[in-house]
Amino acid sequence: MVWLSCGLAALAGLLFGMDIGVISGALPFIVNEFHVSTLMEGWIVSSMMVGAALGAMGAGAISQRFGRKKALLYSSLLFFVGALVAVMSTGPNVLVIARILLGLAVGVASFTAPLYLSEVAPERIRGTTISFYQLMVTIGILAAFMSNLAFSYIESWRWMFGVLMVPAAMLFIGVLMVPNSPRWLASRDRFDEARAVLNKLRSSKTEIDYEMGEIEESINAEQKSRGFQMFKENPNFRRSVMLGICLQLVQQFTGMNAIMYFAPQIFQMSGFEGTAAQLWSTVATGLVNVLATFIAIGFVDRLGRKPILYAGFAVMAASMAVLASILVIGPTTTFLQYTGMASLLIFVAGFAMSAGPLIWTLCAEIQPLNGRDFGLSCSTVANWVGNFAIGQFFPVMIAAIGGAMTFGILSVLNVVFIIFTLLLIPETKGISLEKIEKNLMSGKPLKDIGS
């Protein structure tokens, strides 16, 4: 039941990924059909992030009031409606509205799915299950890239968006089959229902009794204030909220989403000409993204979060430095072109094995139960604000200072993130959510709340 619940909830990640991936292939055909300006082109890309930020802002209240399960159901409905409006768009303004609707769905899903997964999975596999959500994101991106490639031969961007309706319907049907979060039920004083859900999710009565005891102790120990009121009153909670915000900004400023949104243009800079060649290159990018995520799934609950983050940031820093150097020299030979492509793929692998899944894992783990909806909402909004900034300003940076300087800056930022990991990020492997909360509320340094 744990794996079924986690698998169906992670379908939200599939839609999240497909919505990220679809625009890179659809955009050239949208520009040709509607003859949009550069400014409108930027809005078509970034309007999804505006909707996602708004969705994430409201997701905490929706999830807290109606539960994680209903929040996922609402998200799937929004996905379906947004995709349908995109397919039927008669102009760029309608398409922007469709992208905002899709963004609202993504904002709710990207908040709720990791939260639900963290609350239904036992601590020994919690990192693996949340990493599985990120795997579904990468599979969604790859599926969108392959769909883009297939429909590019008939130049149908509407079909590229129409494909989103299929997994949206699958998510709605699938979520109807999963139980509510036991921690959410307990937070609403529905302890008997919480225990009944744990009976389905845990393998022994001893395990169920222990976990229920921890949940009840956590609820009784906390002040009754929630959300923003708790944020104002409790300095320890403010620390975890700020750490969650910083974690999501770190994820965005690695540069990964810039690579995903503008992959065809980046491959063109590396010397690959022609739409087909560029789209095939994005498929290769998506495939590496999927395969490297298995590294996180395989090792996050064995090696821990921090060692994998160190390795990932180091790989991303080195690969961006190589790409920047090639752009300074100029991709004048086949060897340099393929070296540039390889460095880009290695960067994607570094992200997919580390910051991609593990930032979502950590953000779901570090927030106390009574403030979890508010804390995760803040960090998810930060993710989409950072995402919006990347979508808007990355092409401007490349135009203003060039690709070499832009990728050089990304390389330096990833070195800075290694230091950030050392000084502030806790190791949460194998530690219960309630133990992490107890350490946080006792005033331990952030990097020690998982010990």
Tab-separated table of C-alpha atoms in Angstrom:
chain	number	residue	atom	x	y	z
A	1	MET	CA	0.000	0.000	0.000
A	2	VAL	CA	2.934	2.363	0.739
A	3	TRP	CA	4.398	1.845	-2.725
A	4	LEU	CA	0.983	2.072	-4.403
A	5	SER	CA	0.206	5.331	-2.580
A	6	CYS	CA	3.623	6.773	-3.374
A	7	GLY	CA	3.491	5.676	-7.002
A	8	LEU	CA	0.083	7.194	-7.633
A	9	ALA	CA	0.960	10.440	-5.819
A	10	ALA	CA	4.156	10.656	-7.847
A	11	LEU	CA	2.044	10.794	-11.025
A	12	ALA	CA	1.763	14.484	-10.130
A	13	GLY	CA	5.476	14.643	-10.869
A	14	LEU	CA	4.865	13.214	-14.339
A	15	LEU	CA	2.501	16.078	-15.153
A	16	PHE	CA	4.856	18.589	-13.557
A	17	GLY	CA	7.677	17.350	-15.811
A	18	MET	CA	5.585	17.222	-18.967
A	19	ASP	CA	4.441	20.806	-18.421
A	20	ILE	CA	8.078	21.922	-18.026
A	21	GLY	CA	9.195	20.014	-21.123
A	22	VAL	CA	6.375	20.765	-23.545
A	23	ILE	CA	7.092	24.472	-24.047
A	24	SER	CA	10.622	24.067	-25.449
A	25	GLY	CA	9.304	22.112	-28.442
A	26	ALA	CA	6.009	23.966	-28.864
A	27	LEU	CA	7.405	27.504	-28.706
A	28	PRO	CA	8.958	27.739	-32.210
A	29	PHE	CA	5.668	26.642	-33.825
A	30	ILE	CA	3.613	29.003	-31.614
A	31	VAL	CA	5.866	31.901	-32.656
A	32	ASN	CA	5.441	30.993	-36.336
A	33	GLU	CA	1.640	30.668	-36.107
A	34	PHE	CA	0.863	33.754	-34.037
A	35	HIS	CA	3.872	35.940	-35.031
A	36	VAL	CA	4.399	36.924	-31.400
A	37	SER	CA	6.905	39.502	-30.165
A	38	THR	CA	9.941	38.585	-28.083
A	39	LEU	CA	8.170	40.010	-25.022
A	40	MET	CA	5.082	37.835	-25.601
A	41	GLU	CA	7.343	34.833	-26.223
A	42	GLY	CA	8.835	35.400	-22.765
A	43	TRP	CA	5.344	35.620	-21.241
A	44	ILE	CA	4.225	32.383	-22.892
A	45	VAL	CA	7.195	30.640	-21.270
A	46	SER	CA	7.072	32.351	-17.876
A	47	SER	CA	3.292	32.646	-17.355
A	48	MET	CA	3.278	29.031	-16.200
A	49	MET	CA	5.683	30.005	-13.389
A	50	VAL	CA	3.399	32.902	-12.371
A	51	GLY	CA	0.494	30.466	-12.090
A	52	ALA	CA	2.672	27.976	-10.223
A	53	ALA	CA	3.716	30.596	-7.660
A	54	LEU	CA	0.052	31.523	-7.124
A	55	GLY	CA	-0.914	27.839	-6.901
A	56	ALA	CA	1.822	27.186	-4.344
A	57	MET	CA	0.631	30.160	-2.261
A	58	GLY	CA	-2.856	28.700	-2.042
A	59	ALA	CA	-1.792	25.060	-1.824
A	60	GLY	CA	-0.937	25.227	1.876
A	61	ALA	CA	-4.420	26.412	2.833
A	62	ILE	CA	-6.084	23.892	0.484
A	63	SER	CA	-3.938	21.015	1.753
A	64	GLN	CA	-4.436	21.940	5.397
A	65	ARG	CA	-8.205	22.384	5.144
A	66	PHE	CA	-9.174	19.624	2.712
A	67	GLY	CA	-6.246	17.224	3.032
A	68	ARG	CA	-3.378	16.159	0.778
A	69	LYS	CA	-5.557	13.757	-1.209
A	70	LYS	CA	-8.175	16.326	-2.244
A	71	ALA	CA	-5.449	18.857	-3.086
A	72	LEU	CA	-3.992	16.340	-5.567
A	73	LEU	CA	-7.456	15.747	-7.043
A	74	TYR	CA	-8.000	19.500	-7.549
A	75	SER	CA	-4.564	19.716	-9.164
A	76	SER	CA	-5.370	16.983	-11.695
A	77	LEU	CA	-8.607	18.753	-12.679
A	78	LEU	CA	-6.730	22.017	-13.225
A	79	PHE	CA	-4.170	20.203	-15.367
A	80	PHE	CA	-6.903	18.798	-17.580
A	81	VAL	CA	-8.705	22.133	-17.996
A	82	GLY	CA	-5.453	24.028	-18.654
A	83	ALA	CA	-4.355	21.572	-21.340
A	84	LEU	CA	-7.794	21.741	-22.986
A	85	VAL	CA	-7.707	25.562	-23.083
A	86	ALA	CA	-4.190	25.437	-24.596
A	87	VAL	CA	-5.344	23.067	-27.344
A	88	MET	CA	-8.252	25.384	-28.182
A	89	SER	CA	-6.251	28.636	-28.007
A	90	THR	CA	-7.124	31.152	-30.716
A	91	GLY	CA	-4.273	33.541	-29.942
A	92	PRO	CA	-1.291	34.169	-27.666
A	93	ASN	CA	-3.394	35.812	-24.919
A	94	VAL	CA	-5.598	32.721	-24.549
A	95	LEU	CA	-2.458	30.581	-24.535
A	96	VAL	CA	-1.026	32.658	-21.682
A	97	ILE	CA	-4.271	32.042	-19.721
A	98	ALA	CA	-3.932	28.304	-20.417
A	99	ARG	CA	-0.324	28.363	-19.216
A	100	ILE	CA	-1.389	30.152	-16.018
A	101	LEU	CA	-4.031	27.450	-15.383
A	102	LEU	CA	-1.409	24.754	-15.966
A	103	GLY	CA	0.876	26.664	-13.628
A	104	LEU	CA	-1.759	26.745	-10.886
A	105	ALA	CA	-2.016	22.956	-11.196
A	106	VAL	CA	1.771	22.553	-11.089
A	107	GLY	CA	2.009	24.836	-8.036
A	108	VAL	CA	-0.513	22.779	-6.075
A	109	ALA	CA	1.013	19.470	-7.214
A	110	SER	CA	4.639	20.445	-6.558
A	111	PHE	CA	3.643	21.438	-3.021
A	112	THR	CA	1.311	18.564	-2.188
A	113	ALA	CA	2.976	15.484	-3.704
A	114	PRO	CA	6.307	15.663	-1.774
A	115	LEU	CA	4.372	16.558	1.392
A	116	TYR	CA	2.053	13.560	1.003
A	117	LEU	CA	4.967	11.239	0.225
A	118	SER	CA	6.924	12.389	3.294
A	119	GLU	CA	3.905	11.723	5.525
A	120	VAL	CA	2.920	8.251	4.289
A	121	ALA	CA	6.372	6.680	3.883
A	122	PRO	CA	8.315	5.187	6.828
A	123	GLU	CA	11.609	6.998	7.544
A	124	ARG	CA	13.777	4.139	6.234
A	125	ILE	CA	12.525	4.719	2.664
A	126	ARG	CA	11.300	8.325	2.883
A	127	GLY	CA	14.156	9.725	0.813
A	128	THR	CA	13.649	7.038	-1.821
A	129	THR	CA	9.923	7.690	-2.191
A	130	ILE	CA	10.324	11.465	-2.532
A	131	SER	CA	13.162	10.877	-5.008
A	132	PHE	CA	10.723	8.672	-6.924
A	133	TYR	CA	8.519	11.748	-7.301
A	134	GLN	CA	11.470	13.567	-8.888
A	135	LEU	CA	12.041	10.539	-11.130
A	136	MET	CA	8.496	10.958	-12.395
A	137	VAL	CA	9.257	14.644	-13.052
A	138	THR	CA	12.229	13.639	-15.206
A	139	ILE	CA	10.186	10.967	-17.002
A	140	GLY	CA	7.560	13.639	-17.681
A	141	ILE	CA	10.197	15.950	-19.164
A	142	LEU	CA	11.533	13.133	-21.354
A	143	ALA	CA	7.999	12.158	-22.433
A	144	ALA	CA	7.307	15.781	-23.392
A	145	PHE	CA	10.564	16.004	-25.355
A	146	MET	CA	9.716	12.795	-27.252
A	147	SER	CA	6.159	13.989	-27.854
A	148	ASN	CA	7.523	17.323	-29.080
A	149	LEU	CA	9.827	15.514	-31.479
A	150	ALA	CA	7.020	13.306	-32.832
A	151	PHE	CA	4.579	16.169	-33.355
A	152	SER	CA	7.267	18.478	-34.760
A	153	TYR	CA	7.106	16.487	-38.008
A	154	ILE	CA	3.483	17.594	-38.466
A	155	GLU	CA	4.201	20.982	-36.806
A	156	SER	CA	1.345	20.588	-34.312
A	157	TRP	CA	2.015	22.392	-31.056
A	158	ARG	CA	-1.640	21.845	-30.067
A	159	TRP	CA	-1.123	18.089	-29.928
A	160	MET	CA	1.984	18.685	-27.790
A	161	PHE	CA	-0.278	20.316	-25.180
A	162	GLY	CA	-3.158	17.886	-25.768
A	163	VAL	CA	-1.046	14.956	-24.583
A	164	LEU	CA	-1.125	16.463	-21.071
A	165	MET	CA	-4.802	15.548	-20.696
A	166	VAL	CA	-4.017	11.806	-20.597
A	167	PRO	CA	-1.821	11.743	-17.447
A	168	ALA	CA	-4.139	14.353	-15.850
A	169	ALA	CA	-7.026	11.895	-16.113
A	170	MET	CA	-4.765	9.070	-14.855
A	171	LEU	CA	-3.769	11.131	-11.809
A	172	PHE	CA	-7.390	11.908	-10.924
A	173	ILE	CA	-8.428	8.250	-11.105
A	174	GLY	CA	-5.299	7.058	-9.291
A	175	VAL	CA	-5.551	9.458	-6.350
A	176	LEU	CA	-9.113	8.251	-5.681
A	177	MET	CA	-7.509	4.916	-4.700
A	178	VAL	CA	-5.001	6.178	-2.095
A	179	PRO	CA	-5.609	6.892	1.632
A	180	ASN	CA	-5.355	10.280	3.302
A	181	SER	CA	-2.177	11.271	5.111
A	182	PRO	CA	-2.213	9.861	8.677
A	183	ARG	CA	-0.360	12.934	9.951
A	184	TRP	CA	-2.940	15.277	8.409
A	185	LEU	CA	-5.763	13.231	9.926
A	186	ALA	CA	-4.087	13.378	13.342
A	187	SER	CA	-3.560	17.144	13.028
A	188	ARG	CA	-7.351	17.425	12.572
A	189	ASP	CA	-7.894	15.345	15.768
A	190	ARG	CA	-9.039	12.335	13.713
A	191	PHE	CA	-6.743	9.906	15.516
A	192	ASP	CA	-8.827	6.768	14.937
A	193	GLU	CA	-8.780	7.376	11.172
A	194	ALA	CA	-5.022	8.072	11.308
A	195	ARG	CA	-4.431	4.735	13.048
A	196	ALA	CA	-6.655	2.952	10.499
A	197	VAL	CA	-4.552	4.401	7.648
A	198	LEU	CA	-1.316	3.354	9.384
A	199	ASN	CA	-2.751	-0.170	9.665
A	200	LYS	CA	-2.677	-0.213	5.849
A	201	LEU	CA	0.735	1.438	5.533
A	202	ARG	CA	2.854	-0.263	8.218
A	203	SER	CA	3.833	-3.890	8.674
A	204	SER	CA	3.447	-4.419	12.457
A	205	LYS	CA	1.390	-3.227	15.417
A	206	THR	CA	4.608	-2.220	17.211
A	207	GLU	CA	5.561	0.075	14.345
A	208	ILE	CA	2.045	1.558	14.241
A	209	ASP	CA	1.950	2.181	18.030
A	210	TYR	CA	5.389	3.806	17.986
A	211	GLU	CA	4.566	6.096	15.068
A	212	MET	CA	1.173	7.098	16.499
A	213	GLY	CA	2.869	7.865	19.801
A	214	GLU	CA	5.410	10.132	18.077
A	215	ILE	CA	2.668	11.908	16.104
A	216	GLU	CA	0.520	12.486	19.210
A	217	GLU	CA	3.532	13.689	21.212
A	218	SER	CA	4.437	16.095	18.418
A	219	ILE	CA	0.904	17.511	18.263
A	220	ASN	CA	0.628	17.837	22.069
A	221	ALA	CA	4.072	19.446	22.422
A	222	GLU	CA	3.457	22.119	19.808
A	223	GLN	CA	1.700	25.366	20.421
A	224	LYS	CA	-1.768	25.393	18.907
A	225	SER	CA	-1.002	28.267	16.550
A	226	ARG	CA	-0.479	27.312	12.941
A	227	GLY	CA	0.843	28.766	9.734
A	228	PHE	CA	1.700	32.463	9.667
A	229	GLN	CA	0.754	32.896	13.343
A	230	MET	CA	3.271	30.200	14.264
A	231	PHE	CA	5.831	31.845	11.947
A	232	LYS	CA	5.432	35.151	13.816
A	233	GLU	CA	5.599	33.593	17.284
A	234	ASN	CA	8.250	30.891	16.948
A	235	PRO	CA	11.835	31.808	15.954
A	236	ASN	CA	12.792	28.152	15.502
A	237	PHE	CA	9.999	27.696	12.974
A	238	ARG	CA	11.192	30.835	11.167
A	239	ARG	CA	14.606	29.164	10.792
A	240	SER	CA	13.150	26.111	9.078
A	241	VAL	CA	10.981	28.252	6.787
A	242	MET	CA	13.960	30.371	5.729
A	243	LEU	CA	16.086	27.268	5.161
A	244	GLY	CA	13.343	25.798	2.964
A	245	ILE	CA	13.187	29.018	0.912
A	246	CYS	CA	16.977	29.050	0.511
A	247	LEU	CA	17.007	25.379	-0.535
A	248	GLN	CA	14.517	26.007	-3.345
A	249	LEU	CA	16.396	29.095	-4.568
A	250	VAL	CA	19.580	27.024	-4.598
A	251	GLN	CA	17.835	24.418	-6.753
A	252	GLN	CA	16.724	27.056	-9.254
A	253	PHE	CA	20.028	28.892	-9.490
A	254	THR	CA	21.991	25.768	-10.302
A	255	GLY	CA	20.687	26.652	-13.796
A	256	MET	CA	18.890	23.379	-14.519
A	257	ASN	CA	15.556	24.842	-15.579
A	258	ALA	CA	17.313	27.316	-17.861
A	259	ILE	CA	18.848	24.290	-19.594
A	260	MET	CA	15.439	22.595	-19.854
A	261	TYR	CA	13.457	25.612	-21.087
A	262	PHE	CA	16.015	26.747	-23.634
A	263	ALA	CA	17.718	23.453	-24.522
A	264	PRO	CA	17.298	23.789	-28.321
A	265	GLN	CA	18.824	27.288	-28.286
A	266	ILE	CA	21.744	26.126	-26.108
A	267	PHE	CA	22.480	23.224	-28.449
A	268	GLN	CA	22.396	25.688	-31.332
A	269	MET	CA	25.038	27.776	-29.523
A	270	SER	CA	27.111	24.594	-29.219
A	271	GLY	CA	27.072	24.177	-32.993
A	272	PHE	CA	24.069	21.922	-33.640
A	273	GLU	CA	21.971	23.364	-36.466
A	274	GLY	CA	18.405	22.503	-37.515
A	275	THR	CA	15.239	22.004	-35.473
A	276	ALA	CA	15.322	18.190	-35.732
A	277	ALA	CA	18.934	17.962	-34.504
A	278	GLN	CA	18.181	20.291	-31.609
A	279	LEU	CA	15.031	18.370	-30.594
A	280	TRP	CA	16.910	15.044	-30.769
A	281	SER	CA	19.512	16.630	-28.479
A	282	THR	CA	16.792	17.589	-25.996
A	283	VAL	CA	15.557	13.978	-26.005
A	284	ALA	CA	19.093	12.887	-25.079
A	285	THR	CA	19.042	15.495	-22.288
A	286	GLY	CA	15.733	14.144	-20.989
A	287	LEU	CA	16.990	10.550	-21.077
A	288	VAL	CA	20.109	11.412	-19.049
A	289	ASN	CA	17.871	13.301	-16.611
A	290	VAL	CA	15.783	10.164	-16.040
A	291	LEU	CA	18.686	7.720	-15.742
A	292	ALA	CA	20.734	9.867	-13.351
A	293	THR	CA	17.753	10.213	-10.988
A	294	PHE	CA	18.115	6.480	-10.277
A	295	ILE	CA	21.423	7.333	-8.552
A	296	ALA	CA	19.509	9.399	-6.001
A	297	ILE	CA	16.826	6.733	-5.612
A	298	GLY	CA	19.464	4.038	-5.052
A	299	PHE	CA	21.683	5.909	-2.597
A	300	VAL	CA	19.723	8.661	-0.808
A	301	ASP	CA	18.715	6.373	2.079
A	302	ARG	CA	22.113	4.614	2.129
A	303	LEU	CA	24.710	7.381	1.787
A	304	GLY	CA	22.523	10.239	3.024
A	305	ARG	CA	21.505	13.600	1.584
A	306	LYS	CA	24.667	15.690	2.068
A	307	PRO	CA	27.301	13.465	0.382
A	308	ILE	CA	25.142	13.246	-2.740
A	309	LEU	CA	24.594	17.023	-2.749
A	310	TYR	CA	28.364	17.640	-2.494
A	311	ALA	CA	28.991	15.377	-5.473
A	312	GLY	CA	26.168	16.869	-7.530
A	313	PHE	CA	27.193	20.510	-7.032
A	314	ALA	CA	30.828	19.642	-7.858
A	315	VAL	CA	29.787	17.907	-11.092
A	316	MET	CA	27.549	20.842	-12.090
A	317	ALA	CA	30.266	23.415	-11.355
A	318	ALA	CA	32.876	21.526	-13.409
A	319	SER	CA	30.589	20.868	-16.399
A	320	MET	CA	29.426	24.498	-16.590
A	321	ALA	CA	33.072	25.637	-16.482
A	322	VAL	CA	33.866	23.334	-19.419
A	323	LEU	CA	30.863	24.564	-21.429
A	324	ALA	CA	31.809	28.200	-20.757
A	325	SER	CA	35.375	27.511	-21.928
A	326	ILE	CA	34.152	25.915	-25.159
A	327	LEU	CA	31.939	28.909	-25.893
A	328	VAL	CA	34.924	31.230	-25.344
A	329	ILE	CA	36.983	29.220	-27.848
A	330	GLY	CA	34.016	28.698	-30.178
A	331	PRO	CA	32.568	25.291	-31.181
A	332	THR	CA	34.607	25.296	-34.412
A	333	THR	CA	35.257	21.564	-34.643
A	334	THR	CA	33.125	18.443	-34.302
A	335	PHE	CA	35.164	17.456	-31.241
A	336	LEU	CA	34.370	20.745	-29.466
A	337	GLN	CA	30.683	20.507	-30.445
A	338	TYR	CA	30.347	17.059	-28.909
A	339	THR	CA	32.431	18.051	-25.889
A	340	GLY	CA	30.004	20.939	-25.330
A	341	MET	CA	27.053	18.568	-25.653
A	342	ALA	CA	28.711	16.069	-23.270
A	343	SER	CA	29.348	18.777	-20.665
A	344	LEU	CA	25.693	19.790	-20.859
A	345	LEU	CA	24.562	16.192	-20.368
A	346	ILE	CA	26.976	15.730	-17.454
A	347	PHE	CA	25.532	18.872	-15.856
A	348	VAL	CA	22.028	17.413	-16.205
A	349	ALA	CA	23.225	14.159	-14.617
A	350	GLY	CA	24.757	16.087	-11.702
A	351	PHE	CA	21.476	17.878	-11.053
A	352	ALA	CA	19.269	14.802	-11.467
A	353	MET	CA	21.309	12.762	-8.973
A	354	SER	CA	21.396	15.487	-6.319
A	355	ALA	CA	19.637	18.868	-6.134
A	356	GLY	CA	16.693	17.742	-8.273
A	357	PRO	CA	15.227	15.133	-5.912
A	358	LEU	CA	17.014	15.947	-2.647
A	359	ILE	CA	15.913	19.578	-2.312
A	360	TRP	CA	12.260	18.452	-2.426
A	361	THR	CA	13.096	15.695	0.082
A	362	LEU	CA	14.750	18.078	2.546
A	363	CYS	CA	12.038	20.736	2.253
A	364	ALA	CA	9.401	18.126	3.144
A	365	GLU	CA	11.448	16.828	6.095
A	366	ILE	CA	12.536	19.961	7.953
A	367	GLN	CA	9.154	21.576	8.727
A	368	PRO	CA	7.276	20.867	12.007
A	369	LEU	CA	3.842	19.261	11.696
A	370	ASN	CA	1.707	22.270	12.689
A	371	GLY	CA	3.659	24.527	10.336
A	372	ARG	CA	4.350	22.045	7.550
A	373	ASP	CA	1.723	23.397	5.152
A	374	PHE	CA	2.854	27.010	5.638
A	375	GLY	CA	6.582	26.196	5.533
A	376	LEU	CA	6.325	24.058	2.411
A	377	SER	CA	4.082	26.631	0.777
A	378	CYS	CA	6.737	29.324	1.329
A	379	SER	CA	9.540	27.178	-0.069
A	380	THR	CA	7.471	26.074	-3.080
A	381	VAL	CA	6.562	29.695	-3.864
A	382	ALA	CA	10.292	30.512	-3.689
A	383	ASN	CA	10.936	27.698	-6.185
A	384	TRP	CA	8.507	29.177	-8.691
A	385	VAL	CA	9.613	32.779	-8.161
A	386	GLY	CA	13.174	31.648	-8.864
A	387	ASN	CA	11.894	29.630	-11.813
A	388	PHE	CA	10.108	32.698	-13.175
A	389	ALA	CA	13.265	34.780	-12.823
A	390	ILE	CA	15.267	32.152	-14.711
A	391	GLY	CA	12.646	31.955	-17.478
A	392	GLN	CA	12.549	35.731	-17.878
A	393	PHE	CA	16.186	36.719	-17.474
A	394	PHE	CA	18.270	33.784	-18.730
A	395	PRO	CA	17.829	34.705	-22.434
A	396	VAL	CA	18.411	38.368	-21.528
A	397	MET	CA	21.682	37.441	-19.775
A	398	ILE	CA	22.878	35.416	-22.754
A	399	ALA	CA	22.058	38.303	-25.103
A	400	ALA	CA	23.715	40.895	-22.829
A	401	ILE	CA	26.882	39.151	-21.591
A	402	GLY	CA	27.108	36.050	-23.804
A	403	GLY	CA	26.781	32.338	-23.190
A	404	ALA	CA	30.337	31.907	-21.906
A	405	MET	CA	29.946	34.466	-19.115
A	406	THR	CA	26.440	33.194	-18.233
A	407	PHE	CA	27.584	29.590	-17.836
A	408	GLY	CA	30.693	30.750	-15.982
A	409	ILE	CA	28.466	32.474	-13.417
A	410	LEU	CA	26.437	29.257	-13.030
A	411	SER	CA	29.682	27.353	-12.398
A	412	VAL	CA	30.690	29.759	-9.599
A	413	LEU	CA	27.196	29.582	-8.037
A	414	ASN	CA	27.419	25.788	-7.803
A	415	VAL	CA	30.730	26.112	-5.932
A	416	VAL	CA	29.002	28.497	-3.497
A	417	PHE	CA	26.244	25.894	-2.996
A	418	ILE	CA	28.820	23.341	-1.801
A	419	ILE	CA	29.713	25.747	1.035
A	420	PHE	CA	26.002	26.340	1.736
A	421	THR	CA	25.492	22.562	2.072
A	422	LEU	CA	28.411	22.279	4.488
A	423	LEU	CA	27.278	25.098	6.766
A	424	LEU	CA	23.466	24.904	6.840
A	425	ILE	CA	21.949	21.702	5.459
A	426	PRO	CA	21.153	18.893	7.966
A	427	GLU	CA	21.636	15.185	7.320
A	428	THR	CA	18.170	13.638	7.740
A	429	LYS	CA	18.822	10.042	6.646
A	430	GLY	CA	16.942	7.520	8.785
A	431	ILE	CA	15.559	10.139	11.219
A	432	SER	CA	11.825	10.393	11.903
A	433	LEU	CA	10.012	13.634	11.065
A	434	GLU	CA	9.105	13.990	14.750
A	435	LYS	CA	12.768	13.686	15.864
A	436	ILE	CA	13.818	16.327	13.316
A	437	GLU	CA	11.035	18.581	14.640
A	438	LYS	CA	12.101	18.062	18.254
A	439	ASN	CA	15.699	19.007	17.429
A	440	LEU	CA	14.558	22.088	15.489
A	441	MET	CA	12.283	23.323	18.260
A	442	SER	CA	14.957	22.789	20.922
A	443	GLY	CA	17.141	25.341	19.138
A	444	LYS	CA	19.812	23.065	17.679
A	445	PRO	CA	21.829	24.552	14.773
A	446	LEU	CA	20.123	23.844	11.452
A	447	LYS	CA	22.903	21.579	10.211
A	448	ASP	CA	22.482	19.403	13.341
A	449	ILE	CA	18.682	18.949	13.465
A	450	GLY	CA	18.950	15.549	11.780
A	451	SER	CA	21.315	14.096	14.367
